[in-house]
XYZ file of C-alpha atoms in Angstrom:
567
model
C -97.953 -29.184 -59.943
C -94.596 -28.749 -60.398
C -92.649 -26.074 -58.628
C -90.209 -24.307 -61.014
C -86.490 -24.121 -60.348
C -85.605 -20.773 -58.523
C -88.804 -20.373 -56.546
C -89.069 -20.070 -53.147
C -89.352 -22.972 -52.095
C -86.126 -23.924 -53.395
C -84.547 -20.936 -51.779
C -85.517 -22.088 -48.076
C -83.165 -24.468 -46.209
C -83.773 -28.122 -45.761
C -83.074 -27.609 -41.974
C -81.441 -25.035 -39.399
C -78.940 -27.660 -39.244
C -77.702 -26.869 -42.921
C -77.198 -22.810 -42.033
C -73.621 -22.218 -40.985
C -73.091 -20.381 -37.093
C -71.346 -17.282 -39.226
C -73.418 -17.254 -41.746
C -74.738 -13.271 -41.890
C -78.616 -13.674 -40.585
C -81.410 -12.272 -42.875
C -81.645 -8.465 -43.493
C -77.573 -7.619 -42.903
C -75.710 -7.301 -46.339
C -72.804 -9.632 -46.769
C -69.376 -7.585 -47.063
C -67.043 -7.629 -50.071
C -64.058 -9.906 -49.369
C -61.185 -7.399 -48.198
C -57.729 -8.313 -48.942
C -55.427 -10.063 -46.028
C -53.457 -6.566 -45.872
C -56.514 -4.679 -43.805
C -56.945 -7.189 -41.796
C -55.621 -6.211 -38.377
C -52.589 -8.336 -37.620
C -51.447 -6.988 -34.092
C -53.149 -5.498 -30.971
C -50.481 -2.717 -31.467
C -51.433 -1.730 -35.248
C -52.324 2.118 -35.718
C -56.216 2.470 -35.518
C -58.373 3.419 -38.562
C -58.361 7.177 -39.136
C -54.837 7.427 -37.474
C -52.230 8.047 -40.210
C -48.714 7.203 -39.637
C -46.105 9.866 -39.037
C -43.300 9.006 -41.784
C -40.423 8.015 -40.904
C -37.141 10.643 -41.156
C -33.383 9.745 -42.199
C -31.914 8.150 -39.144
C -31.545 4.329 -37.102
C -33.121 1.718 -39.045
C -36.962 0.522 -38.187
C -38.036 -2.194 -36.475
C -37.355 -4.995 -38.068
C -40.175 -7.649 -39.313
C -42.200 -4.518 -40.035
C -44.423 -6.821 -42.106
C -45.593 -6.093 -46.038
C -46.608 -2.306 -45.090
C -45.424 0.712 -47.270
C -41.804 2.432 -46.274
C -43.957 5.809 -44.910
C -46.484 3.106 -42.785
C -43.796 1.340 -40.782
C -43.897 0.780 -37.199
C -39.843 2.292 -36.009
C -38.266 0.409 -33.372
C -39.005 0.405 -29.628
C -35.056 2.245 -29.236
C -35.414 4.585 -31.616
C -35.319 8.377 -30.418
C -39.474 10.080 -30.756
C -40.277 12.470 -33.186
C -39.893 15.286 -30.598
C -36.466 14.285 -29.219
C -34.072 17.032 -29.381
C -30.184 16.399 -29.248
C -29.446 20.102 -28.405
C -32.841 19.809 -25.606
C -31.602 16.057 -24.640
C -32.638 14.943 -20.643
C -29.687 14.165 -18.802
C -28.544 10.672 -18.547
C -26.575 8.996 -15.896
C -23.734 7.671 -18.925
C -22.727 10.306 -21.264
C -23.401 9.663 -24.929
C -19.534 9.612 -25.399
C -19.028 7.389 -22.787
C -17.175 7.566 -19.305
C -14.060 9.577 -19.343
C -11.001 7.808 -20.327
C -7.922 7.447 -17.816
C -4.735 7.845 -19.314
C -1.486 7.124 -17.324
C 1.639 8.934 -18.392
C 4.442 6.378 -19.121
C 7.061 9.093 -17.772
C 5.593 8.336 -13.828
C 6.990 6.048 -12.151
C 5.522 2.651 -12.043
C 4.713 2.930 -7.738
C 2.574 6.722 -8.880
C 1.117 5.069 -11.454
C -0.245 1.934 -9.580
C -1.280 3.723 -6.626
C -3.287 5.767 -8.813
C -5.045 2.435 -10.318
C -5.636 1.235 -6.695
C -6.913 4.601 -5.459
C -9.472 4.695 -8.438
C -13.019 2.951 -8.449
C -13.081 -0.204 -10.640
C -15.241 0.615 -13.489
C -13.150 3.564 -14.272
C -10.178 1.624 -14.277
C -8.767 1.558 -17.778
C -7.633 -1.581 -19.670
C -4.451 -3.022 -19.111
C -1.929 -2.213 -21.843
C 0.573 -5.683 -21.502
C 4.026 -4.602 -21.895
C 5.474 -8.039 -21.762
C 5.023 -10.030 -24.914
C 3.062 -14.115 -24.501
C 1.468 -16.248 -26.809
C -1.451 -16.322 -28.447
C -3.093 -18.482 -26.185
C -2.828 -15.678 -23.775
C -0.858 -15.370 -20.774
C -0.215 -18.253 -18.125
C -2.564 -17.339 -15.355
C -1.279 -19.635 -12.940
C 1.989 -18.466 -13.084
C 1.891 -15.018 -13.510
C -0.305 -14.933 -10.103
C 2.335 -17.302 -8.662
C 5.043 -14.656 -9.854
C 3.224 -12.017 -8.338
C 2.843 -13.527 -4.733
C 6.421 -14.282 -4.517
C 7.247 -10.654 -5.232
C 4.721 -9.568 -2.962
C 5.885 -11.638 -0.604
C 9.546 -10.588 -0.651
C 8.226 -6.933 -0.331
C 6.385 -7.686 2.747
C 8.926 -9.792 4.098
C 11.111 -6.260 3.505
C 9.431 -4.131 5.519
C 7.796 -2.370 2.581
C 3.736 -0.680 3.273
C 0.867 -2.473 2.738
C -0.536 -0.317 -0.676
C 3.084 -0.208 -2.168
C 2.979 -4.452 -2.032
C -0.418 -4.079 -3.559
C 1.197 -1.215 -6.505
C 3.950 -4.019 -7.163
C 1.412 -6.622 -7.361
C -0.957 -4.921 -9.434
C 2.315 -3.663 -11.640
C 2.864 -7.288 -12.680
C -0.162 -8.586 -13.374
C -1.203 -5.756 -15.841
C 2.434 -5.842 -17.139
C 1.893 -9.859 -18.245
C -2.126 -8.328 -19.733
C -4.034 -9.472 -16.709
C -7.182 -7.775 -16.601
C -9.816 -7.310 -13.466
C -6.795 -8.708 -10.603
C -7.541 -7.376 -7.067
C -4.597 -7.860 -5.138
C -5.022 -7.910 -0.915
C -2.093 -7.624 1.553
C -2.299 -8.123 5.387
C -0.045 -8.418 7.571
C 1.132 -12.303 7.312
C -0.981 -12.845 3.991
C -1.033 -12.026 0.386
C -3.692 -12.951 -1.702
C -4.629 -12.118 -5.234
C -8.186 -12.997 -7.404
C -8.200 -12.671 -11.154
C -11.447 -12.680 -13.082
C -11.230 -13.431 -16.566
C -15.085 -12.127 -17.754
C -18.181 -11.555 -16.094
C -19.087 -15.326 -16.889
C -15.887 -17.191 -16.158
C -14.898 -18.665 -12.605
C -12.293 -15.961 -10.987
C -8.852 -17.719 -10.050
C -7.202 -17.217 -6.709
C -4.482 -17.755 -5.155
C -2.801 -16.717 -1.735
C 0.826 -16.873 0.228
C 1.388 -16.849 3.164
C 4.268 -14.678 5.003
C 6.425 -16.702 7.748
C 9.572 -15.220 8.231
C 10.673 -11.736 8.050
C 13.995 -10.091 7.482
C 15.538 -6.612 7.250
C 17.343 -6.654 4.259
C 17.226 -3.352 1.548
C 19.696 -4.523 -0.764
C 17.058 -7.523 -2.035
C 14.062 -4.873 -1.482
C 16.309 -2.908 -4.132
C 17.037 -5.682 -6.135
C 13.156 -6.375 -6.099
C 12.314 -3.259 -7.388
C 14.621 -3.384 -9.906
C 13.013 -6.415 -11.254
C 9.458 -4.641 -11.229
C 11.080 -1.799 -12.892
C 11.808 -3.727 -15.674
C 8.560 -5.466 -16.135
C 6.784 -2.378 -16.189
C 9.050 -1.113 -18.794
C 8.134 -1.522 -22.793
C 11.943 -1.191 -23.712
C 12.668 -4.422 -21.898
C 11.596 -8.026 -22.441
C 10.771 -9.619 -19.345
C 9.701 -13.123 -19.937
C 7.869 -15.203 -16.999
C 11.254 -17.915 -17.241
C 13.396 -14.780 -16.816
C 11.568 -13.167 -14.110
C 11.668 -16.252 -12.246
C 15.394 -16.958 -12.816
C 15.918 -13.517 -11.635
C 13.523 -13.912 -8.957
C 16.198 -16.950 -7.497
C 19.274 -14.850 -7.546
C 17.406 -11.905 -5.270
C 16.455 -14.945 -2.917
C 20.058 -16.924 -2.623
C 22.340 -13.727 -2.711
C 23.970 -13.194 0.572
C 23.555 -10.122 2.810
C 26.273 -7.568 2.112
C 27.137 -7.616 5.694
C 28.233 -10.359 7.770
C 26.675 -10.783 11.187
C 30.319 -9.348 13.237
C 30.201 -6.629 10.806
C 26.332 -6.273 11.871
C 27.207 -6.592 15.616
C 30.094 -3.742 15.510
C 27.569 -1.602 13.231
C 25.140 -1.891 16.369
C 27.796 -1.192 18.864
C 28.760 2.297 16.817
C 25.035 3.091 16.773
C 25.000 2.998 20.542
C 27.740 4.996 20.993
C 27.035 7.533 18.432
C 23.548 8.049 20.264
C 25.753 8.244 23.620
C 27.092 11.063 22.392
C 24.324 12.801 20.627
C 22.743 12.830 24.496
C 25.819 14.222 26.076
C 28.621 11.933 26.217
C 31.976 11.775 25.688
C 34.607 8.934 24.627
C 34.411 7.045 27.471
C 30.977 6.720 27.039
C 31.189 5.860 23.516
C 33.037 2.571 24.286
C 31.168 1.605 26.711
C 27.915 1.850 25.107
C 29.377 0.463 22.143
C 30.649 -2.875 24.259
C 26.984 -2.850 25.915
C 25.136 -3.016 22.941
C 27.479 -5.271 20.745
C 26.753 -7.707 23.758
C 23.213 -7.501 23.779
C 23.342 -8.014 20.116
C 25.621 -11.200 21.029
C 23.084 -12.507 23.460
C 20.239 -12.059 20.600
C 21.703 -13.617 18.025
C 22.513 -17.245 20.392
C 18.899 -16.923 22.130
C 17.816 -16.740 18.367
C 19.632 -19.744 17.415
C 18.431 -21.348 20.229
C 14.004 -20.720 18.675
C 12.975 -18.461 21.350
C 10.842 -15.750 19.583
C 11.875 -12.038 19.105
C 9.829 -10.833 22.116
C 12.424 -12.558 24.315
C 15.406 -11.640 22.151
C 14.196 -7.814 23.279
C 14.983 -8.725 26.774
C 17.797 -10.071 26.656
C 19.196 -7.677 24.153
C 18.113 -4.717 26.471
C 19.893 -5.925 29.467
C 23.722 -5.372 29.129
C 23.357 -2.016 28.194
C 21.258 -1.016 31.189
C 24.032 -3.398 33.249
C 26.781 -1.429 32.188
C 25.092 2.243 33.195
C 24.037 0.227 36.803
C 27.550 -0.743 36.805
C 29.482 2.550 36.305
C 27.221 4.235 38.946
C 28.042 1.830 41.519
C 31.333 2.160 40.456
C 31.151 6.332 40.975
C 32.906 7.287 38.088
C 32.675 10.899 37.727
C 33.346 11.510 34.328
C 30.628 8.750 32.808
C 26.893 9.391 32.628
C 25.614 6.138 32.904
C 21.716 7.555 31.562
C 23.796 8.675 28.556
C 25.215 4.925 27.871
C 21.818 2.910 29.165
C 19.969 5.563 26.237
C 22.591 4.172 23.719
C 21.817 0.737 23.938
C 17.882 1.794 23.779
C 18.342 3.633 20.003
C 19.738 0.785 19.016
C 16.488 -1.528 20.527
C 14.160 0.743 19.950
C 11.267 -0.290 16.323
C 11.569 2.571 14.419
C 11.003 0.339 11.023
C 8.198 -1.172 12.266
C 6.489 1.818 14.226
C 6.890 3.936 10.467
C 5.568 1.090 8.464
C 2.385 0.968 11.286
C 1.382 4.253 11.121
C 2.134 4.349 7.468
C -0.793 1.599 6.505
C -2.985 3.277 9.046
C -2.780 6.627 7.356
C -3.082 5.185 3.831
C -6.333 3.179 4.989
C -4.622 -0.373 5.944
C -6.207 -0.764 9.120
C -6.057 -4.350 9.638
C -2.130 -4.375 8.566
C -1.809 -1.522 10.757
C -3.324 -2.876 13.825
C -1.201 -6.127 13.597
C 2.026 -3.888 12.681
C 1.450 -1.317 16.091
C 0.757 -4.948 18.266
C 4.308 -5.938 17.303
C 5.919 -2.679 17.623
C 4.259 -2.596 21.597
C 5.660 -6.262 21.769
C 9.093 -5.472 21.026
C 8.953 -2.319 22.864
C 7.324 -4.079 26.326
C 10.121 -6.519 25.738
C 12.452 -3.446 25.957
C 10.801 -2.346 28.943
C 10.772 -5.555 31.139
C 14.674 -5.943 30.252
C 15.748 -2.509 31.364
C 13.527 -2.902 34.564
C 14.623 -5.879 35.435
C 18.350 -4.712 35.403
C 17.079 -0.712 36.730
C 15.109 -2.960 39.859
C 18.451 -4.424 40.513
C 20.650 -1.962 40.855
C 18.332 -0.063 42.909
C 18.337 -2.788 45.372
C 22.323 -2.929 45.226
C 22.444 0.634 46.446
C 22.926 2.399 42.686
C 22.049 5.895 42.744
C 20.618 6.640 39.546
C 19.552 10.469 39.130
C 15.760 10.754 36.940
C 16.793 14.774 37.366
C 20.354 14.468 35.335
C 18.594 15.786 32.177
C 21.484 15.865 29.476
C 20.895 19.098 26.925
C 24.399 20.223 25.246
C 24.140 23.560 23.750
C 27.764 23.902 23.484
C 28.823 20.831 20.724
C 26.703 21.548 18.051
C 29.368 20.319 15.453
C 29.753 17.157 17.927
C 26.204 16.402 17.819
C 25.609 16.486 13.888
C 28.911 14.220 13.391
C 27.779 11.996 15.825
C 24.254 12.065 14.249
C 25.665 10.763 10.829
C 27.299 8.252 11.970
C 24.199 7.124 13.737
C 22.627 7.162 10.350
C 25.708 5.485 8.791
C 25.526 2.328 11.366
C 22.231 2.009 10.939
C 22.336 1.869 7.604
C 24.559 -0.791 7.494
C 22.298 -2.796 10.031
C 19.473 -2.501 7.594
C 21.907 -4.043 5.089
C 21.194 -1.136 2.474
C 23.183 -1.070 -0.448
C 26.502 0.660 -0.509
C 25.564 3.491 -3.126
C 22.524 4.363 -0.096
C 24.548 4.983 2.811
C 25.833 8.431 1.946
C 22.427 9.661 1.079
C 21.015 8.511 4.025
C 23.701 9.415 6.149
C 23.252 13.174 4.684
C 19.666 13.332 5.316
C 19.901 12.012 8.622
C 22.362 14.971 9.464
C 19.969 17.361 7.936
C 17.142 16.320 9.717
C 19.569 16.265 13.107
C 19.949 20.206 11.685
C 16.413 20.869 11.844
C 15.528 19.284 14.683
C 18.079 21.153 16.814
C 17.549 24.401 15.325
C 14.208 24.722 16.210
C 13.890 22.578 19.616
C 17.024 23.748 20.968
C 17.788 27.248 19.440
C 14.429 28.508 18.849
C 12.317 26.392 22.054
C 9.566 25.146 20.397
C 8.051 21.710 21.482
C 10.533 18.727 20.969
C 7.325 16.917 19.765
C 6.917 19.469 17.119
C 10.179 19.888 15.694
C 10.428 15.719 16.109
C 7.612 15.684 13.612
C 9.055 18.724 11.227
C 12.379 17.126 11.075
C 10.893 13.523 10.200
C 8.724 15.384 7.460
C 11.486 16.863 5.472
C 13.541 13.134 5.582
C 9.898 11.531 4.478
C 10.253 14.421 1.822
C 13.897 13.767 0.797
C 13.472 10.124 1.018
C 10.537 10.434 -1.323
C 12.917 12.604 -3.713
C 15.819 10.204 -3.830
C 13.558 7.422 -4.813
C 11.997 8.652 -7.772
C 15.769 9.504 -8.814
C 16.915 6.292 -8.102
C 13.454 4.098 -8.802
C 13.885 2.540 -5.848
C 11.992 2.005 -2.581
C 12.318 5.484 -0.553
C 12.717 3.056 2.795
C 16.717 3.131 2.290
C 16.656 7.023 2.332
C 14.237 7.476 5.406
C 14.467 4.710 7.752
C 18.376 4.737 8.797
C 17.753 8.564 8.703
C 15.230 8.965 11.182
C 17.396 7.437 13.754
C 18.833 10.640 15.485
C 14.992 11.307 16.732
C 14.007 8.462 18.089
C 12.897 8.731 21.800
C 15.709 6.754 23.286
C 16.434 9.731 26.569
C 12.523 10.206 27.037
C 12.200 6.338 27.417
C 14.678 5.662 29.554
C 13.437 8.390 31.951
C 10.030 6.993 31.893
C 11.363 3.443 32.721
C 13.515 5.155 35.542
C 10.731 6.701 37.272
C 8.746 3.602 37.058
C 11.691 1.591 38.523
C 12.173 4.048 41.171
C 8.638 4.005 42.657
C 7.438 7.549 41.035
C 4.870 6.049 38.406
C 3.056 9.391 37.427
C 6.867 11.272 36.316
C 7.636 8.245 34.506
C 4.047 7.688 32.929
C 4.536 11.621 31.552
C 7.830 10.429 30.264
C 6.885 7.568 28.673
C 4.234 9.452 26.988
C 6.464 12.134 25.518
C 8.423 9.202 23.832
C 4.795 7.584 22.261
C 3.865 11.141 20.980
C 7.756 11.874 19.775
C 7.246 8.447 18.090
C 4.075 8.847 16.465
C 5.200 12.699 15.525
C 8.402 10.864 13.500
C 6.270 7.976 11.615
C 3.728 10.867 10.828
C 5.728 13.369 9.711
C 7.698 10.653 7.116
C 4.026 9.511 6.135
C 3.374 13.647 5.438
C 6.398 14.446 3.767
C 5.629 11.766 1.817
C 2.648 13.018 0.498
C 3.692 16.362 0.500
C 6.170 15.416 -2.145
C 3.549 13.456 -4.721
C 1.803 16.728 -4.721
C 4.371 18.309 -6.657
C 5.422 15.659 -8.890
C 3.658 14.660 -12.354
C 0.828 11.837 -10.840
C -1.017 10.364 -14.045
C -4.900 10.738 -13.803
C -7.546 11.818 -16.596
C -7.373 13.564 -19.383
C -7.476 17.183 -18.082
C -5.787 16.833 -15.453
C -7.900 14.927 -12.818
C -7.047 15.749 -9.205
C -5.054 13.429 -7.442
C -7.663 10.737 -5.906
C -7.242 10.282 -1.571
C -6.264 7.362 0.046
C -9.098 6.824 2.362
C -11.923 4.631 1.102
C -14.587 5.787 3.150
C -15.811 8.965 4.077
C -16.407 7.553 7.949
C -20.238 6.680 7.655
């Protein structure tokens, strides 16, 4: 019998070898073919049931969103949920529009508006806006960092603060469109580091700072040349700069070294006579000093370092005193010509510079500055002992009780301060159009200073430190008229308060056995000295307070100085 096609038996398999593994097993109903679109393509596909929320007018969707409708797609992973809010927005640590922009006002001077770069964090700085024109390959790196440590240098070398280096530094490099430049002063080196992106090696270069020399009529000239870099009206090109960078360092000091020596010998006798003395005293404090000054200048030619050009410098002024009391000479105060020769010794540069980069956050600078200042003055000290020690043992009868306070030559006293001023001046080698500004705010300050320790008794410290703030003040004011350093105008003028009587008291009373009187002394000059070099410092800052310092758009308060707030 012949089975018919169709029949059961032709519907059972050969073998369970010939049914497939996903073949549907008897009794379950084999599904429709679906189309490839409802097939779930990704883990994160919206479930079945869940409809999609359209999509509203706004940032794009994510893109790849497949073959699905407009209303089905997926929106990015950075676009805003349905239930954000812009008028309900959470706060955010950027704002939407961005950090605030700095702006600096081109009519500040170029020191105001540096400091205000250094004194601001680093990701608020703004972008450099290059004043000074280059190629398109950009500007020479190499040499506009070279450029800028030989400036540096020269200001350093000067005398000039620690953060005013780093404002002419940082003025050049953003002049010639150097971006991200962190320039670091000490006291003997000058580095800077430029970093041209977040992916490229940072460049950095350093100087180092050998010899120094008291000259303001290159500081001047130096500022003059960063004056014109900084300046959009005038084309400054790196060839220029340095060609004008030569002449600053070959031109000769305005003063010749006699002219220097009788400039020391009038500042000795001036001070003579601002203590109490009269003609005679004058001349010889003026011949005591110029041969001290002598003496320095041939033990300098001869290598030995400063500390011993000190000594010897302080001796022949302390000789003559010792030498007109053994003499008895009525009519001469020898403490008045001994005190000469010490205000013309004594660091007041250096001491002001020291406490300057200490209050403006220099520490390390400072340190090293205040270590030379007690070096120069310890050479002071060992000289005028030596020569104090001697005439003791010769029989001299020097008097720590002959306190010299003139109430009677007021009109004296201010001439004779002014001329103080003018001779040291003229040591400083400051530039003729200086000296009669200086020499006026050194007699002002002189005013002051009398008025209220002599007139109205208040503490000699105090009226030290008012006197030096109004010259710090004044000094600050005749800069920004002549953009210039404000050294010129303050140093030479604080001369009239330096402690020259209170020192040589103190170094009398050690000399003569009675250590606690001249300790107390010696004190009173320290504070009187730190009262001057604080008081410039305040006057100083007093006086940015009430000029036009560039900040944010606003008007941003002006940022401090300090970098830390002390923990």
């Amino acid at each position: 019998m012949v089975a018919e096609p169709g029949g059961p038996e032709d519907q059972k398999p050969q073998s369970d070898e010939a049914r497939s593994a996903f073949v549907p097993p008897a009794g379950v109903g084999r599904r429709t073919s679906v189309s490839e679109d409802d097939q779930p393509t990704s883990e994160f596909a919206i479930p079945t049931g869940l409809a999609a929320e359209p999509q509203g007018p706004g940032p794009a969707s994510a893109s790849g969103s497949g073959s699905a409708s407009g209303s089905d797609t997926i929106g990015s992973a950075f676009a805003p949920p349905s239930t954000y809010s812009a008028q309900h927005a959470p706060p955010a640590f950027t704002p939407a529009h961005g950090s605030p922009m700095i702006r600096l006002t081109k009519e500040a001077p170029w020191q105001d508006r540096m400091r205000t770069m250094l004194r601001m964090p680093v990701a608020e700085r703004p972008a450099p806006e290059p004043v000074q024109k280059h190629d398109e390959a950009g500007p020479a790196v190499p040499r506009v960092l070279d450029l800028t440590l030989r400036i540096g240098e020269l200001l350093l070398a000067g005398g000039e603060g620690a953060e005013d280096v780093e404002a002419a530094m940082f003025a050049v490099t953003r002049s010639y469109g150097l971006d991200r430049c962190e320039p670091t002063v000490t006291f003997t080196l000058l580095s800077i580091s430029h970093q041209p992106s977040l992916v490229d090696d940072p460049v950095t270069a350093s100087r180092t700072v050998r010899r120094r020399g008291t000259d303001y009529t290159r500081l001047a000239a130096v500022f003059r040349l960063i004056d014109d870099i900084t300046a959009e009206d005038v084309d400054v090109s790196l060839e220029e700069a340095y060609r004008r960078l030569a002449e600053i360092r070959r031109n000769r000091h305005p003063y010749s070294g006699w002219v220097l020596t009788l400039a020391g010998g009038g500042l000795a006798g001036a001070a003579s006579v601002l203590v109490g003395g009269g003609a005679l005293v004058f001349v010889v404090a003026a011949i005591g000093a110029m041969l001290g000054d002598r003496l320095a200048w041939l033990c300098a030619g001869r290598g030995l370092p400063e500390f011993y050009q000190f000594v010897v410098a302080a001796m022949p002024p302390a000789a003559m005193g010792v030498a007109l009391t053994l003499t008895h000479w009525s009519d001469v105060r020898p403490s008045a010509v001994i005190t000469g020769g010490l205000f013309a010794l004594l660091p007041g540069r250096a001491l002001v510079a020291g406490v300057q980069d200490g209050l403006t956050g220099y520490y390390i600078t400072a340190a090293a500055r205040l270590l030379e200042v007690m070096y120069l003055f310890i050479g002071i000290v060992v000289g005028v002992l030596l020569v104090l020690y001697m005439g003791l043992q010769l029989g001299a009868q020097l008097n720590p009780e002959t306190r010299f306070v003139a109430h009677d030559r007021p009109v004296v006293q201010i001439l004779a301060s002014m001329a103080l001023c003018l001779a040291f001046a003229i040591l400083l080698q400051q530039d003729r159009s200086t000296v009669l500004a200086v020499t006026l705010n050194g007699g002002v300050a002189w005013v002051i200073y009398g008025a209220m320790a002599r007139t109205g008794n208040i503490s000699p410290v105090l009226a030290t430190a008012t006197a030096a703030g109004l010259v710090g003040l004044f000094g600050q004011l005749f800069s920004r008229y002549r953009y210039t350093s404000s050294l010129p105008f303050i140093t030479a003028a604080i001369g009239p308060l330096l402690p020259g009587s209170a020192t040589y008291f103190g170094l009398l009373g050690v000399a003569q056995g009675n250590v606690n009187a001249g300790l107390a002394s010696l004190s009173t000059a320290v504070a009187t000295a730190l009262a001057i070099a604080i008081g410039v410092n305040l006057g100083s800052e007093i006086s940015r307070l009430f000029m036009r310092v560039p900040g944010a758009v606003g008007g941003a308060n002006r940022r401090a100085a300090k970098r830390t707030r002390g923990f």
